[in-house]
CSV table of C-alpha atoms and ligand atoms in Angstrom, one decimal:
chain,number,residue,atom,x,y,z
T,190,MET,CA,25.9,17.8,21.8
T,191,SER,CA,28.8,15.6,22.7
T,192,LYS,CA,29.4,12.3,21.1
T,193,SER,CA,28.4,10.3,24.2
T,194,ASP,CA,25.0,11.9,24.1
T,195,VAL,CA,24.2,10.4,20.8
T,196,LYS,CA,22.2,7.2,21.4
T,197,LYS,CA,23.1,4.4,19.1
T,198,ILE,CA,20.2,3.3,17.0
T,199,GLN,CA,19.6,-0.4,17.3
T,200,ALA,CA,17.5,-3.0,15.5
T,201,ILE,CA,13.9,-3.4,16.5
T,202,ARG,CA,13.5,-6.0,19.3
T,203,GLY,CA,12.7,-9.4,17.9
T,204,MET,CA,13.9,-8.5,14.4
T,205,ASN,CA,17.2,-10.1,13.6
T,206,ASP,CA,20.1,-9.3,11.4
T,207,LEU,CA,21.3,-12.3,9.4
T,208,LEU,CA,25.1,-12.1,9.6
T,209,PRO,CA,27.6,-13.4,7.1
T,210,SER,CA,28.4,-16.3,9.6
T,211,ASP,CA,24.7,-17.3,9.5
T,212,SER,CA,23.9,-16.9,5.9
T,213,PRO,CA,25.6,-20.2,4.6
T,214,ARG,CA,23.1,-22.2,6.7
T,215,TRP,CA,20.2,-20.2,5.3
T,216,GLN,CA,21.4,-20.6,1.8
T,217,PHE,CA,21.9,-24.3,2.3
T,218,PHE,CA,18.3,-24.7,3.6
T,219,GLU,CA,16.9,-22.4,0.9
T,220,GLY,CA,18.7,-24.2,-1.8
T,221,LYS,CA,17.2,-27.5,-0.7
T,222,VAL,CA,13.8,-26.0,-0.6
T,223,ARG,CA,14.0,-24.5,-4.1
T,224,GLN,CA,15.1,-27.8,-5.6
T,225,LEU,CA,12.4,-29.7,-3.8
T,226,MET,CA,9.7,-27.4,-5.0
T,227,GLN,CA,10.8,-27.9,-8.6
T,228,ARG,CA,10.9,-31.6,-8.1
T,229,TYR,CA,7.3,-31.6,-6.9
T,230,GLY,CA,6.0,-29.2,-9.6
T,231,PHE,CA,5.3,-26.2,-7.3
T,232,ALA,CA,5.9,-22.8,-8.8
T,233,GLU,CA,7.1,-19.8,-6.8
T,234,ILE,CA,5.0,-16.8,-6.1
T,235,ARG,CA,6.1,-13.6,-4.4
T,236,MET,CA,3.6,-11.3,-2.7
T,237,PRO,CA,4.1,-7.9,-1.2
T,238,ILE,CA,4.9,-7.7,2.5
T,239,VAL,CA,2.2,-5.1,3.2
T,240,GLU,CA,-1.5,-5.7,2.6
T,241,GLN,CA,-4.8,-4.1,3.5
T,242,THR,CA,-5.6,-4.9,7.1
T,243,ALA,CA,-9.0,-6.2,6.1
T,244,LEU,CA,-7.4,-9.1,4.2
T,245,PHE,CA,-6.0,-10.6,7.4
T,246,ALA,CA,-8.9,-9.7,9.7
T,247,ARG,CA,-11.3,-11.4,7.3
T,248,SER,CA,-9.3,-14.5,6.6
T,249,ILE,CA,-7.4,-15.3,9.8
T,250,GLY,CA,-10.3,-14.4,12.0
T,251,GLU,CA,-11.1,-11.5,14.3
T,252,VAL,CA,-10.8,-13.6,17.5
T,253,THR,CA,-7.4,-15.2,16.9
T,254,ASP,CA,-4.2,-14.4,18.7
T,255,ILE,CA,-2.7,-13.0,15.4
T,256,VAL,CA,-5.5,-10.5,14.7
T,257,GLU,CA,-6.3,-9.6,18.3
T,258,LYS,CA,-2.8,-8.8,19.4
T,259,GLU,CA,0.0,-9.7,17.1
T,260,MET,CA,-0.4,-7.6,13.9
T,261,TYR,CA,1.8,-4.7,12.9
T,262,THR,CA,-1.0,-2.4,11.7
T,263,PHE,CA,-0.5,1.3,10.7
T,264,GLU,CA,-2.2,4.0,8.8
T,265,ASP,CA,-0.8,4.9,5.4
T,266,ARG,CA,-0.3,8.6,4.6
T,267,ASN,CA,-3.6,8.6,2.8
T,268,GLY,CA,-5.5,7.1,5.7
T,269,ASP,CA,-5.7,3.4,4.6
T,270,SER,CA,-5.2,0.8,7.3
T,271,LEU,CA,-2.3,-1.4,6.2
T,272,THR,CA,-0.6,-4.4,7.9
T,273,LEU,CA,2.7,-6.1,7.7
T,274,ARG,CA,1.8,-9.6,6.7
T,275,PRO,CA,1.7,-12.0,9.7
T,276,GLU,CA,1.5,-15.1,7.4
T,277,GLY,CA,1.4,-15.8,3.7
T,278,THR,CA,-1.8,-17.8,3.0
T,279,ALA,CA,-4.2,-14.8,2.9
T,280,SER,CA,-1.9,-12.9,0.6
T,281,CYS,CA,-1.4,-15.9,-1.6
T,282,VAL,CA,-5.2,-16.3,-2.0
T,283,ARG,CA,-5.6,-12.6,-2.6
T,284,ALA,CA,-2.9,-12.6,-5.3
T,285,ALA,CA,-4.1,-15.8,-7.0
T,286,MET,CA,-7.7,-14.4,-7.1
T,287,GLU,CA,-6.6,-11.0,-8.3
T,288,HIS,CA,-4.7,-12.5,-11.3
T,289,GLY,CA,-7.2,-15.1,-12.3
T,290,LEU,CA,-5.0,-18.1,-11.3
T,291,LEU,CA,-7.9,-19.9,-9.7
T,292,TYR,CA,-10.2,-19.7,-12.7
T,293,ASN,CA,-10.8,-23.2,-14.2
T,294,GLN,CA,-7.4,-24.5,-13.2
T,295,THR,CA,-5.4,-26.0,-10.4
T,296,GLN,CA,-2.3,-24.3,-8.9
T,297,ARG,CA,0.6,-25.6,-6.9
T,298,LEU,CA,2.4,-22.6,-5.4
T,299,TRP,CA,5.2,-21.9,-2.9
T,300,TYR,CA,6.7,-18.7,-1.4
T,301,GLN,CA,9.2,-17.7,1.1
T,302,GLY,CA,9.8,-14.6,3.0
T,303,PRO,CA,9.5,-12.5,6.2
T,304,MET,CA,6.4,-12.5,8.3
T,305,PHE,CA,5.7,-10.1,11.2
T,306,ARG,CA,4.0,-10.7,14.5
T,307,HIS,CA,4.2,-8.7,17.7
T,308,GLU,CA,5.0,-11.6,20.1
T,309,ARG,CA,7.2,-11.8,23.1
T,310,PRO,CA,10.7,-12.5,21.6
T,311,GLN,CA,12.4,-15.7,22.8
T,312,LYS,CA,14.3,-18.6,21.3
T,313,GLY,CA,12.5,-19.7,18.2
T,314,ARG,CA,9.9,-16.8,18.4
T,315,TYR,CA,10.6,-13.5,16.8
T,316,ARG,CA,8.8,-10.4,15.6
T,317,GLN,CA,10.2,-10.7,12.1
T,318,PHE,CA,10.5,-14.3,11.2
T,319,HIS,CA,10.6,-16.2,7.9
T,320,GLN,CA,8.4,-18.9,6.5
T,321,VAL,CA,8.4,-21.2,3.5
T,322,GLY,CA,4.8,-21.7,2.5
T,323,VAL,CA,3.1,-24.1,0.1
T,324,GLU,CA,-0.4,-23.7,-1.2
T,325,ALA,CA,-2.4,-25.9,-3.6
T,326,TYR,CA,-5.7,-24.8,-5.1
T,327,GLY,CA,-8.5,-26.6,-6.9
T,328,PHE,CA,-7.9,-30.1,-5.5
T,329,ASP,CA,-10.6,-31.4,-3.2
T,330,GLY,CA,-9.3,-35.0,-2.6
T,331,PRO,CA,-7.0,-36.3,0.2
T,332,ASP,CA,-4.3,-37.1,-2.4
T,333,ILE,CA,-3.1,-33.5,-2.5
T,334,ASP,CA,-3.1,-33.4,1.3
T,335,ALA,CA,-0.9,-36.4,1.3
T,336,GLU,CA,1.3,-35.0,-1.5
T,337,VAL,CA,2.1,-31.8,0.4
T,338,ILE,CA,2.8,-33.8,3.5
T,339,LEU,CA,5.1,-36.1,1.5
T,340,LEU,CA,6.9,-33.0,0.2
T,341,SER,CA,7.6,-31.8,3.7
T,342,ALA,CA,8.6,-35.3,4.8
T,343,ARG,CA,11.1,-35.5,2.0
T,344,LEU,CA,12.6,-32.2,3.0
T,345,TRP,CA,13.1,-33.5,6.6
T,346,ARG,CA,14.6,-36.8,5.2
T,347,GLU,CA,17.1,-35.0,3.0
T,348,LEU,CA,18.1,-32.6,5.8
T,349,GLY,CA,18.6,-35.5,8.2
T,350,LEU,CA,15.6,-34.3,10.4
T,351,LEU,CA,13.0,-37.0,9.7
T,352,GLU,CA,13.8,-39.0,12.9
T,353,HIS,CA,13.6,-35.8,15.0
T,354,VAL,CA,10.1,-34.7,14.0
T,355,THR,CA,6.7,-36.1,14.5
T,356,LEU,CA,3.7,-35.6,12.3
T,357,GLU,CA,0.5,-34.8,14.2
T,358,LEU,CA,-2.8,-35.0,12.3
T,359,ASN,CA,-6.4,-34.1,12.9
T,360,SER,CA,-9.6,-33.3,11.1
T,361,LEU,CA,-11.7,-30.2,11.8
T,362,GLY,CA,-14.6,-31.5,9.6
T,363,SER,CA,-16.9,-29.2,7.6
T,364,SER,CA,-17.9,-25.8,9.0
T,365,GLU,CA,-21.5,-27.2,9.6
T,366,ALA,CA,-20.2,-30.1,11.6
T,367,ARG,CA,-17.9,-27.8,13.5
T,368,ALA,CA,-20.7,-25.4,14.3
T,369,ALA,CA,-22.7,-28.3,15.9
T,370,TYR,CA,-19.6,-29.5,17.7
T,371,ARG,CA,-19.0,-26.0,18.9
T,372,ASP,CA,-22.3,-25.9,20.8
T,373,LYS,CA,-21.5,-29.3,22.5
T,374,LEU,CA,-18.1,-28.0,23.5
T,375,ILE,CA,-19.5,-24.7,24.9
T,376,ALA,CA,-22.0,-26.7,27.0
T,377,TYR,CA,-19.2,-28.9,28.3
T,378,PHE,CA,-16.9,-26.0,29.1
T,379,GLU,CA,-19.9,-24.3,30.9
T,380,GLN,CA,-20.0,-27.3,33.2
T,381,HIS,CA,-16.3,-26.9,34.0
T,382,ARG,CA,-16.2,-23.1,34.2
T,383,ASP,CA,-14.3,-23.3,37.5
T,384,VAL,CA,-11.3,-24.9,35.8
T,385,LEU,CA,-11.1,-22.5,32.8
T,386,ASP,CA,-8.3,-19.9,32.9
T,387,GLU,CA,-8.8,-16.3,32.0
T,388,ASP,CA,-7.8,-16.8,28.3
T,389,SER,CA,-10.3,-19.7,28.0
T,390,LEU,CA,-13.1,-17.8,29.6
T,391,ARG,CA,-12.6,-15.0,27.1
T,392,ARG,CA,-12.6,-17.6,24.2
T,393,LEU,CA,-15.6,-19.5,25.6
T,394,THR,CA,-18.2,-17.9,23.3
T,395,SER,CA,-15.9,-16.4,20.7
T,396,ASN,CA,-13.6,-19.2,19.8
T,397,PRO,CA,-14.1,-22.3,22.1
T,398,LEU,CA,-12.2,-24.7,19.8
T,399,ARG,CA,-9.0,-22.7,20.6
T,400,ILE,CA,-9.4,-23.7,24.3
T,401,LEU,CA,-8.6,-27.3,23.3
T,402,ASP,CA,-5.2,-26.0,22.2
T,403,SER,CA,-4.3,-24.6,25.6
T,404,LYS,CA,-1.1,-25.8,27.2
T,405,ASN,CA,-2.2,-24.9,30.7
T,406,PRO,CA,-1.5,-28.0,32.8
T,407,ALA,CA,-4.3,-27.1,35.2
T,408,MET,CA,-6.8,-27.7,32.4
T,409,ALA,CA,-5.2,-30.8,30.9
T,410,GLU,CA,-7.4,-33.3,32.6
T,411,MET,CA,-10.6,-31.4,31.8
T,412,LEU,CA,-9.5,-31.0,28.1
T,413,ASP,CA,-8.7,-34.7,27.8
T,414,ALA,CA,-12.2,-35.6,28.7
T,415,ALA,CA,-13.9,-33.0,26.5
T,416,PRO,CA,-16.0,-34.1,23.6
T,417,ARG,CA,-13.8,-34.8,20.6
T,418,LEU,CA,-14.2,-33.2,17.2
T,419,LEU,CA,-13.1,-36.4,15.6
T,420,ASP,CA,-16.2,-38.2,17.0
T,421,ASN,CA,-18.4,-35.5,15.6
T,422,LEU,CA,-17.3,-35.3,12.0
T,423,ASP,CA,-19.6,-35.2,9.0
T,424,ASP,CA,-19.5,-38.4,6.8
T,425,ALA,CA,-17.6,-36.8,3.9
T,426,SER,CA,-14.9,-35.3,6.2
T,427,ARG,CA,-14.6,-38.6,8.0
T,428,ALA,CA,-14.1,-40.4,4.7
T,429,HIS,CA,-11.5,-37.8,3.6
T,430,PHE,CA,-9.6,-38.2,6.8
T,431,GLU,CA,-9.7,-42.1,6.6
T,432,GLN,CA,-8.4,-41.9,3.0
T,433,LEU,CA,-5.6,-39.5,3.9
T,434,LYS,CA,-4.5,-41.8,6.7
T,435,ALA,CA,-4.5,-44.7,4.3
T,436,LEU,CA,-2.4,-42.8,1.8
T,437,LEU,CA,0.1,-41.9,4.4
T,438,ASP,CA,0.3,-45.5,5.6
T,439,ALA,CA,0.8,-46.6,2.1
T,440,ALA,CA,3.6,-44.1,1.6
T,441,GLY,CA,5.3,-45.2,4.9
T,442,ILE,CA,4.9,-41.9,6.7
T,443,PRO,CA,4.1,-42.4,10.4
T,444,PHE,CA,1.8,-40.0,12.1
T,445,VAL,CA,0.0,-39.5,15.4
T,446,VAL,CA,-3.7,-38.5,15.5
T,447,ASN,CA,-4.0,-35.6,17.9
T,448,PRO,CA,-7.7,-34.9,18.5
T,449,ARG,CA,-6.9,-31.6,20.2
T,450,LEU,CA,-5.0,-30.1,17.3
T,451,VAL,CA,-7.0,-27.2,16.1
T,452,ARG,CA,-4.5,-24.6,14.8
T,453,GLY,CA,-4.7,-20.9,15.6
T,454,LEU,CA,-6.3,-19.6,12.5
T,455,ASP,CA,-10.0,-19.7,11.6
T,456,TYR,CA,-9.9,-20.6,8.0
T,457,TYR,CA,-9.0,-24.3,8.3
T,458,SER,CA,-11.5,-27.1,7.6
T,459,ARG,CA,-11.0,-30.9,7.4
T,460,THR,CA,-7.3,-31.9,7.5
T,461,VAL,CA,-4.9,-30.0,9.9
T,462,PHE,CA,-1.4,-31.1,10.7
T,463,GLU,CA,1.8,-30.1,12.4
T,464,TRP,CA,5.3,-31.3,12.4
T,465,THR,CA,6.8,-31.0,15.9
T,466,THR,CA,10.1,-31.6,17.6
T,467,THR,CA,11.1,-32.0,21.2
T,468,ALA,CA,14.6,-30.7,20.5
T,469,LEU,CA,13.6,-27.0,20.6
T,470,GLY,CA,11.9,-26.6,24.0
T,471,SER,CA,8.5,-25.0,23.9
T,472,GLN,CA,8.8,-23.6,20.4
T,473,GLY,CA,8.4,-27.1,19.0
T,474,THR,CA,6.3,-26.7,15.9
T,475,VAL,CA,8.4,-26.4,12.8
T,476,CYS,CA,5.7,-26.7,10.2
T,477,ALA,CA,2.0,-26.4,10.3
T,478,GLY,CA,-0.9,-26.4,7.8
T,479,GLY,CA,-4.1,-27.9,6.6
T,480,ARG,CA,-7.0,-27.6,4.3
T,481,TYR,CA,-9.0,-24.3,4.0
T,482,ASP,CA,-11.7,-25.0,1.5
T,483,GLY,CA,-13.9,-22.0,2.5
T,484,LEU,CA,-11.3,-19.2,2.4
T,485,VAL,CA,-11.4,-18.3,-1.3
T,486,GLU,CA,-15.1,-17.9,-1.2
T,487,GLN,CA,-14.9,-16.0,2.1
T,488,LEU,CA,-12.6,-13.5,0.4
T,489,GLY,CA,-15.0,-13.0,-2.5
T,490,GLY,CA,-13.9,-15.7,-5.0
T,491,LYS,CA,-15.7,-18.8,-6.3
T,492,PRO,CA,-15.6,-21.8,-4.0
T,493,THR,CA,-12.2,-23.3,-4.4
T,494,PRO,CA,-10.7,-26.2,-2.4
T,495,ALA,CA,-7.3,-25.4,-1.0
T,496,VAL,CA,-4.6,-26.9,1.2
T,497,GLY,CA,-1.2,-25.7,2.4
T,498,PHE,CA,1.4,-25.4,5.1
T,499,ALA,CA,4.0,-23.0,6.4
T,500,MET,CA,7.3,-23.9,8.0
T,501,GLY,CA,9.3,-21.6,10.2
T,502,ILE,CA,12.8,-21.2,8.8
T,503,GLU,CA,14.4,-19.9,12.0
T,504,ARG,CA,13.2,-22.9,14.0
T,505,LEU,CA,14.4,-25.3,11.3
T,506,ILE,CA,17.8,-23.7,11.2
T,507,LEU,CA,18.0,-23.8,14.9
T,508,LEU,CA,17.2,-27.5,14.8
T,509,LEU,CA,19.8,-28.1,12.1
T,510,GLU,CA,22.4,-26.3,14.2
T,511,THR,CA,21.4,-28.1,17.4
T,512,LEU,CA,21.7,-31.4,15.8
T,513,ASP,CA,24.8,-30.4,13.9
T,514,LEU,CA,23.3,-31.4,10.5
T,515,VAL,CA,24.7,-28.7,8.2
T,516,PRO,CA,27.5,-30.3,6.2
T,517,ASP,CA,30.9,-28.6,6.3
T,518,GLU,CA,30.9,-28.0,2.5
T,519,ALA,CA,27.7,-25.9,2.9
T,520,LEU,CA,29.4,-23.6,5.4
T,521,GLY,CA,31.0,-21.6,2.7
T,522,GLY,CA,34.4,-20.0,2.6
T,523,SER,CA,36.8,-19.9,-0.3
T,524,ASP,CA,38.7,-22.6,-2.1
T,525,VAL,CA,41.5,-20.3,-3.2
T,526,TYR,CA,43.1,-17.0,-2.1
T,527,LEU,CA,45.0,-15.4,-4.9
T,528,LEU,CA,47.6,-12.7,-4.0
T,529,ALA,CA,50.1,-10.6,-5.7
T,530,MET,CA,53.3,-10.8,-3.5
T,531,ASP,CA,53.7,-7.0,-4.0
T,532,ASP,CA,52.0,-4.2,-5.8
T,533,SER,CA,53.9,-4.7,-9.1
T,534,ALA,CA,51.9,-7.9,-9.7
T,535,THR,CA,48.5,-6.5,-8.9
T,536,ALA,CA,47.3,-6.3,-12.5
T,537,ALA,CA,48.6,-9.7,-13.4
T,538,ALA,CA,46.9,-11.2,-10.3
T,539,MET,CA,43.7,-9.7,-11.3
T,540,ALA,CA,43.9,-11.0,-14.8
T,541,LEU,CA,44.7,-14.5,-13.5
T,542,ALA,CA,41.8,-14.4,-11.1
T,543,GLU,CA,39.4,-13.4,-13.9
T,544,GLN,CA,40.8,-16.2,-16.2
T,545,LEU,CA,40.3,-18.8,-13.5
T,546,ARG,CA,36.8,-17.6,-12.8
T,547,SER,CA,36.1,-18.1,-16.5
T,548,GLU,CA,37.7,-21.5,-16.7
T,549,LEU,CA,36.3,-22.9,-13.4
T,550,PRO,CA,32.9,-21.5,-12.8
T,551,TRP,CA,32.5,-23.6,-9.6
T,552,LEU,CA,35.7,-22.2,-8.0
T,553,ARG,CA,35.3,-19.9,-5.0
T,554,LEU,CA,38.2,-17.6,-5.4
T,555,GLN,CA,39.0,-14.6,-3.3
T,556,LEU,CA,41.4,-12.1,-4.7
T,557,HIS,CA,43.6,-10.2,-2.3
T,558,CYS,CA,42.8,-6.4,-2.3
T,559,GLY,CA,44.2,-3.6,-0.2
T,560,GLY,CA,47.9,-4.0,-0.5
T,561,GLY,CA,50.1,-4.5,2.6
T,562,SER,CA,53.3,-6.3,3.3
T,563,PHE,CA,53.8,-9.9,2.0
T,564,LYS,CA,53.4,-11.1,5.6
T,565,SER,CA,50.1,-9.4,6.1
T,566,ARG,CA,48.9,-10.7,2.7
T,567,MET,CA,49.7,-14.3,3.8
T,568,LYS,CA,47.9,-13.7,7.1
T,569,LYS,CA,44.8,-12.7,5.2
T,570,ALA,CA,45.1,-15.8,3.0
T,571,ASP,CA,45.3,-18.0,6.1
T,572,LYS,CA,42.3,-16.2,7.7
T,573,SER,CA,40.2,-16.6,4.5
T,574,GLY,CA,39.8,-20.3,5.3
T,575,ALA,CA,40.9,-21.2,1.7
T,576,ALA,CA,42.5,-24.5,1.0
T,577,PHE,CA,45.2,-23.0,-1.2
T,578,ALA,CA,47.0,-19.7,-1.7
T,579,LEU,CA,48.1,-18.7,-5.2
T,580,LEU,CA,51.1,-16.4,-5.2
T,581,LEU,CA,52.1,-14.2,-8.0
T,582,GLY,CA,55.4,-12.3,-7.9
T,583,GLU,CA,57.8,-10.8,-10.4
T,584,ASP,CA,59.4,-14.3,-11.2
T,585,GLU,CA,56.0,-15.9,-11.6
T,586,VAL,CA,54.8,-13.2,-13.9
T,587,ALA,CA,57.9,-13.4,-16.1
T,588,GLU,CA,57.5,-17.2,-16.3
T,589,ARG,CA,53.7,-17.2,-16.8
T,590,ALA,CA,53.6,-19.4,-13.8
T,591,VAL,CA,52.1,-19.3,-10.3
T,592,THR,CA,53.1,-20.6,-6.9
T,593,LEU,CA,50.6,-23.0,-5.3
T,594,LYS,CA,50.7,-23.2,-1.6
T,595,ALA,CA,48.5,-25.5,0.5
T,596,LEU,CA,47.2,-23.7,3.6
T,597,ARG,CA,45.6,-26.6,5.5
T,598,ASP,CA,48.3,-29.2,5.3
T,599,ASP,CA,52.1,-29.3,4.7
T,600,GLN,CA,52.3,-30.3,1.1
T,601,ALA,CA,55.4,-28.7,-0.4
T,602,GLN,CA,54.6,-25.5,-2.4
T,603,GLN,CA,55.1,-25.8,-6.1
T,604,ARG,CA,55.4,-23.5,-9.0
T,605,ILE,CA,53.2,-24.5,-11.9
T,606,PRO,CA,52.5,-23.0,-15.4
T,607,GLN,CA,49.4,-20.8,-15.4
T,608,ALA,CA,48.2,-22.9,-18.4
T,609,ALA,CA,48.1,-26.0,-16.2
T,610,LEU,CA,46.5,-24.3,-13.2
T,611,ALA,CA,42.9,-25.0,-14.0
T,612,ASP,CA,43.5,-28.7,-14.3
T,613,THR,CA,45.6,-28.8,-11.1
T,614,LEU,CA,42.9,-27.1,-9.1
T,615,SER,CA,40.2,-29.4,-10.5
T,616,GLU,CA,42.2,-32.4,-9.3
T,617,GLN,CA,43.0,-30.9,-5.9
T,618,LEU,CA,39.6,-29.5,-4.9
T,619,THR,CA,36.4,-31.5,-4.5
T,620,HIS,CA,33.6,-29.8,-6.2
T,621,THR,CA,30.2,-30.5,-7.7
T,622,PRO,CA,30.6,-29.8,-11.4
V,842,ATP,P1,3.0,-21.1,17.6
V,842,ATP,O1,2.0,-22.0,18.1
V,842,ATP,O2,4.4,-21.6,17.8
V,842,ATP,O3,2.8,-19.7,17.9
V,842,ATP,P2,1.6,-20.7,15.1
V,842,ATP,O4,0.5,-21.7,15.2
V,842,ATP,O5,1.3,-19.3,15.5
V,842,ATP,O6,2.9,-21.2,16.0
V,842,ATP,P3,1.7,-20.7,12.3
V,842,ATP,O7,0.9,-19.4,12.1
V,842,ATP,O8,1.0,-21.9,12.0
V,842,ATP,O9,2.3,-20.7,13.7
V,842,ATP,O10,3.0,-20.5,11.4
V,842,ATP,C1,3.7,-21.7,10.9
V,842,ATP,C2,5.1,-21.8,11.5
V,842,ATP,O11,5.8,-20.6,11.4
V,842,ATP,C3,5.1,-22.2,12.9
V,842,ATP,O12,5.0,-23.6,13.0
V,842,ATP,C4,6.5,-21.8,13.3
V,842,ATP,O13,7.5,-22.7,12.9
V,842,ATP,C5,6.7,-20.5,12.5
V,842,ATP,N1,6.4,-19.4,13.4
V,842,ATP,C6,5.2,-18.9,13.8
V,842,ATP,N2,5.3,-17.8,14.5
V,842,ATP,C7,6.7,-17.6,14.7
V,842,ATP,C8,7.5,-16.6,15.3
V,842,ATP,N3,6.9,-15.6,16.0
V,842,ATP,N4,8.8,-16.7,15.3
V,842,ATP,C9,9.4,-17.7,14.6
V,842,ATP,N5,8.7,-18.7,13.9
V,842,ATP,C10,7.3,-18.6,13.9
V,843,MG,MG1,1.6,-18.2,17.3
């Protein structure tokens, strides 16, 4: 076989490599998230990426987009049906139940990681994508709903995104109220059968609420006039919703009530919400969640109130990039490039690099490796993006000194004693101690 016959193996469509030029943005975002979770008292949980297929079918719902057509399901070698997780909530509930975390206690948990859905790849929509999720268990009042919304709002504020996103809110009521409403809705849709598209006809008896979510403009007028779930809430859910709105008002978080917001998963009850943006085209939802008081029981546990949300990291990073909101300092690179001027100083350069890393733990120092002429070493120093080059030759080694050369402006280069180097760099470089 000749070389040209060998077909190059490429990544799976919709599953992206995260390149070194992308990772500083991700680390910036992930760092903010990690801090924020600590500040709000949420503890991290990490679940496996693969679960039994039944977990998702039972929780997300058989007649949802995810379970009907988006899951990566395969048979294990021993014949079990397994699925790459399409979302985190079901796994989180499974793990919390399995380890007794829901027994007589409350929990505030968060997680982060890849999710898998077989969707048509496009900007902001991938087959492997990443979410940060938050789940709180054992709280039934609207205060925790407001608390998780405030947590997300603070993240937007600190990222500079708050003015670019809108909070949409709705209540789905209790499952009983929803069942009664469902009948009303089916009756209404039956009267307007001629306007329903193919998808909606299919959902008419299996999942009529999802029809409300349709973006088909031909159905918009009919959907606007449909009976509203909000007008059909049970009293307790109505009170819960009113209290939540009052808490958000008191906290100064603006929101829009969207009576057609239903969410694509079956397990929600009462509060549902989405944070949306107009800056990303049609993939405008960056964070979505709500209350799912029935799910733990549905999966075989004791009735446990629960609320949570998930945000799509790719969409948020796209948004930060689009709006140019990642600060330059977060974009990485080195502070200092340290080089031996020729091979005779390699050991001394290495020793000095290690010394500096001990003295200045915040310093981002790249040591020249790989030899080469002096000219090529300086070229690499320049390319590294560092603010300073530290040069070490025979003279410097003999004098226990080093030559400091600014790479980004034309300060004159200076020779300074190695003993004074840490202080000089501390003065010259901005850093967070
Ligand atoms: P959409 O309506 O955009 O399909 P969804 O309702 O299916 O979203 P959720 O299951 O609520 O999404 O997931 C929460 C968040 O995860 C979404 O708001 C979005 O930011 C992100 N997300 C969902 N699916 C994808 C995907 N295929 N690629 C990238 N991000 C995604
Ligand atoms: Mg979807």
